[in-house]
Amino acid sequence: MIAGVGVDMVRIGRMEKSLDSEAFWQRVFGEEERAFLEKLAPARRAASAAANFAAKEAFLKACGKGLGGFALADIQVLRAESGAPYYALKGAAAAHMAENGLHVSLSLSHEDGLAAAFTVLEKG
């Protein structure tokens, strides 16, 4: 049963500027996520970071939480060996999923200067 859906879009150019701030990196991206993003070439890093940020907001929307509902760094977005994105949740975000018996699916895309994320929460 679908328990929540969230979608969000982020301008890649805006993210590129934000990545110049170390405070932004620390507040928004978790440790594993930063390691993943830092390995990418700068142009690809901005697109992937924008997609990850969109995924964080899509997750919050699917959970019915506003920005600040969970720490953004606890909503990590990583990639499987196949390249498929997935959430690696920590803290209150992970506790919320466990307490409510939820599973989350994620799809990311970026093109023409925009990154998008679509999230589905399922119960059971």
mmCIF file of C-alpha atoms in Angstrom:
data_model
loop_
_atom_site.group_PDB
_atom_site.id
_atom_site.type_symbol
_atom_site.label_atom_id
_atom_site.label_comp_id
_atom_site.label_asym_id
_atom_site.label_seq_id
_atom_site.Cartn_x
_atom_site.Cartn_y
_atom_site.Cartn_z
ATOM 1 C CA MET A 1 0.000 0.000 0.000
ATOM 2 C CA ILE A 2 1.344 3.447 -0.927
ATOM 3 C CA ALA A 3 1.846 5.541 2.200
ATOM 4 C CA GLY A 4 3.319 8.666 0.580
ATOM 5 C CA VAL A 5 4.656 10.182 -2.613
ATOM 6 C CA GLY A 6 7.086 13.069 -3.026
ATOM 7 C CA VAL A 7 8.650 14.849 -5.981
ATOM 8 C CA ASP A 8 11.084 17.753 -6.174
ATOM 9 C CA MET A 9 13.277 19.581 -8.694
ATOM 10 C CA VAL A 10 16.488 21.585 -8.170
ATOM 11 C CA ARG A 11 18.414 23.843 -10.558
ATOM 12 C CA ILE A 12 21.900 22.388 -11.034
ATOM 13 C CA GLY A 13 23.487 25.848 -11.377
ATOM 14 C CA ARG A 14 22.125 26.857 -7.989
ATOM 15 C CA MET A 15 23.577 23.716 -6.431
ATOM 16 C CA GLU A 16 26.937 24.370 -8.083
ATOM 17 C CA LYS A 17 27.171 27.683 -6.207
ATOM 18 C CA SER A 18 26.045 26.126 -2.921
ATOM 19 C CA LEU A 19 28.781 23.490 -3.117
ATOM 20 C CA ASP A 20 31.372 26.243 -2.581
ATOM 21 C CA SER A 21 30.269 26.417 1.082
ATOM 22 C CA GLU A 22 31.797 23.893 3.479
ATOM 23 C CA ALA A 23 28.971 24.614 5.947
ATOM 24 C CA PHE A 24 26.447 23.646 3.263
ATOM 25 C CA TRP A 25 28.292 20.357 2.606
ATOM 26 C CA GLN A 26 28.275 19.510 6.335
ATOM 27 C CA ARG A 27 24.625 20.476 6.940
ATOM 28 C CA VAL A 28 23.117 18.835 3.855
ATOM 29 C CA PHE A 29 25.187 15.753 3.004
ATOM 30 C CA GLY A 30 26.048 12.816 5.250
ATOM 31 C CA GLU A 31 29.554 11.383 5.464
ATOM 32 C CA GLU A 32 29.043 8.515 2.971
ATOM 33 C CA GLU A 33 27.198 10.824 0.605
ATOM 34 C CA ARG A 34 29.993 13.425 0.692
ATOM 35 C CA ALA A 35 32.550 10.704 -0.072
ATOM 36 C CA PHE A 36 30.489 9.613 -3.100
ATOM 37 C CA LEU A 37 30.029 13.176 -4.403
ATOM 38 C CA GLU A 38 33.651 14.226 -3.849
ATOM 39 C CA LYS A 39 34.860 11.416 -6.156
ATOM 40 C CA LEU A 40 32.899 12.834 -9.104
ATOM 41 C CA ALA A 41 34.174 15.340 -11.680
ATOM 42 C CA PRO A 42 32.955 18.889 -10.826
ATOM 43 C CA ALA A 43 30.252 19.066 -13.544
ATOM 44 C CA ARG A 44 28.876 15.663 -12.626
ATOM 45 C CA ARG A 45 29.194 16.461 -8.906
ATOM 46 C CA ALA A 46 26.840 19.438 -9.187
ATOM 47 C CA ALA A 47 24.230 17.430 -11.121
ATOM 48 C CA SER A 48 24.394 14.514 -8.669
ATOM 49 C CA ALA A 49 24.333 16.820 -5.629
ATOM 50 C CA ALA A 50 21.276 18.611 -7.052
ATOM 51 C CA ALA A 51 19.548 15.268 -7.615
ATOM 52 C CA ASN A 52 20.439 14.192 -4.068
ATOM 53 C CA PHE A 53 19.058 17.438 -2.640
ATOM 54 C CA ALA A 54 15.849 16.978 -4.641
ATOM 55 C CA ALA A 55 15.639 13.418 -3.255
ATOM 56 C CA LYS A 56 15.920 14.725 0.306
ATOM 57 C CA GLU A 57 13.048 17.146 -0.255
ATOM 58 C CA ALA A 58 10.986 14.478 -2.064
ATOM 59 C CA PHE A 59 11.519 12.151 0.918
ATOM 60 C CA LEU A 60 10.365 14.834 3.363
ATOM 61 C CA LYS A 61 7.264 15.467 1.239
ATOM 62 C CA ALA A 62 6.460 11.757 1.032
ATOM 63 C CA CYS A 63 6.741 11.536 4.835
ATOM 64 C CA GLY A 64 4.472 14.555 5.282
ATOM 65 C CA LYS A 65 7.285 16.550 6.892
ATOM 66 C CA GLY A 66 8.492 20.002 5.963
ATOM 67 C CA LEU A 67 12.071 21.057 5.498
ATOM 68 C CA GLY A 68 13.534 20.501 8.941
ATOM 69 C CA GLY A 69 11.377 17.446 9.666
ATOM 70 C CA PHE A 70 14.573 15.380 9.729
ATOM 71 C CA ALA A 71 18.219 16.415 9.521
ATOM 72 C CA LEU A 72 19.125 16.582 5.825
ATOM 73 C CA ALA A 73 22.450 14.856 6.451
ATOM 74 C CA ASP A 74 20.524 11.869 7.888
ATOM 75 C CA ILE A 75 18.728 11.445 4.543
ATOM 76 C CA GLN A 76 21.666 10.185 2.507
ATOM 77 C CA VAL A 77 21.295 9.306 -1.163
ATOM 78 C CA LEU A 78 23.833 6.808 -2.469
ATOM 79 C CA ARG A 79 24.221 4.703 -5.616
ATOM 80 C CA ALA A 80 24.342 0.929 -5.960
ATOM 81 C CA GLU A 81 27.051 -0.621 -8.141
ATOM 82 C CA SER A 82 24.496 -0.650 -10.947
ATOM 83 C CA GLY A 83 24.105 3.127 -10.568
ATOM 84 C CA ALA A 84 20.590 2.850 -9.099
ATOM 85 C CA PRO A 85 19.988 5.442 -6.373
ATOM 86 C CA TYR A 86 18.857 4.473 -2.886
ATOM 87 C CA TYR A 87 18.337 6.092 0.502
ATOM 88 C CA ALA A 88 20.721 5.321 3.361
ATOM 89 C CA LEU A 89 18.741 6.757 6.278
ATOM 90 C CA LYS A 90 20.046 7.509 9.739
ATOM 91 C CA GLY A 91 18.767 9.079 12.951
ATOM 92 C CA ALA A 92 15.144 10.215 13.156
ATOM 93 C CA ALA A 93 14.520 9.491 9.453
ATOM 94 C CA ALA A 94 15.518 5.822 9.893
ATOM 95 C CA ALA A 95 13.504 5.601 13.129
ATOM 96 C CA HIS A 96 10.418 7.012 11.373
ATOM 97 C CA MET A 97 10.648 4.370 8.648
ATOM 98 C CA ALA A 98 11.101 1.509 11.146
ATOM 99 C CA GLU A 99 8.359 2.692 13.522
ATOM 100 C CA ASN A 100 5.864 2.968 10.677
ATOM 101 C CA GLY A 101 6.897 -0.207 8.797
ATOM 102 C CA LEU A 102 7.760 1.767 5.658
ATOM 103 C CA HIS A 103 9.880 0.961 2.618
ATOM 104 C CA VAL A 104 11.106 3.714 0.276
ATOM 105 C CA SER A 105 11.808 3.718 -3.477
ATOM 106 C CA LEU A 106 13.642 6.467 -5.342
ATOM 107 C CA SER A 107 14.128 7.583 -8.936
ATOM 108 C CA LEU A 108 16.450 10.424 -10.011
ATOM 109 C CA SER A 109 16.901 12.286 -13.281
ATOM 110 C CA HIS A 110 18.726 15.372 -14.550
ATOM 111 C CA GLU A 111 18.634 17.217 -17.857
ATOM 112 C CA ASP A 112 18.768 20.773 -19.228
ATOM 113 C CA GLY A 113 20.030 22.268 -15.974
ATOM 114 C CA LEU A 114 17.444 20.608 -13.715
ATOM 115 C CA ALA A 115 17.610 17.621 -11.400
ATOM 116 C CA ALA A 116 14.470 15.786 -10.283
ATOM 117 C CA ALA A 117 13.633 13.137 -7.722
ATOM 118 C CA PHE A 118 10.549 10.982 -7.241
ATOM 119 C CA THR A 119 9.991 9.083 -3.996
ATOM 120 C CA VAL A 120 7.379 6.490 -3.052
ATOM 121 C CA LEU A 121 6.808 5.234 0.509
ATOM 122 C CA GLU A 122 5.118 1.848 0.875
ATOM 123 C CA LYS A 123 3.746 0.275 4.019
ATOM 124 C CA GLY A 124 4.482 -3.370 4.630
#
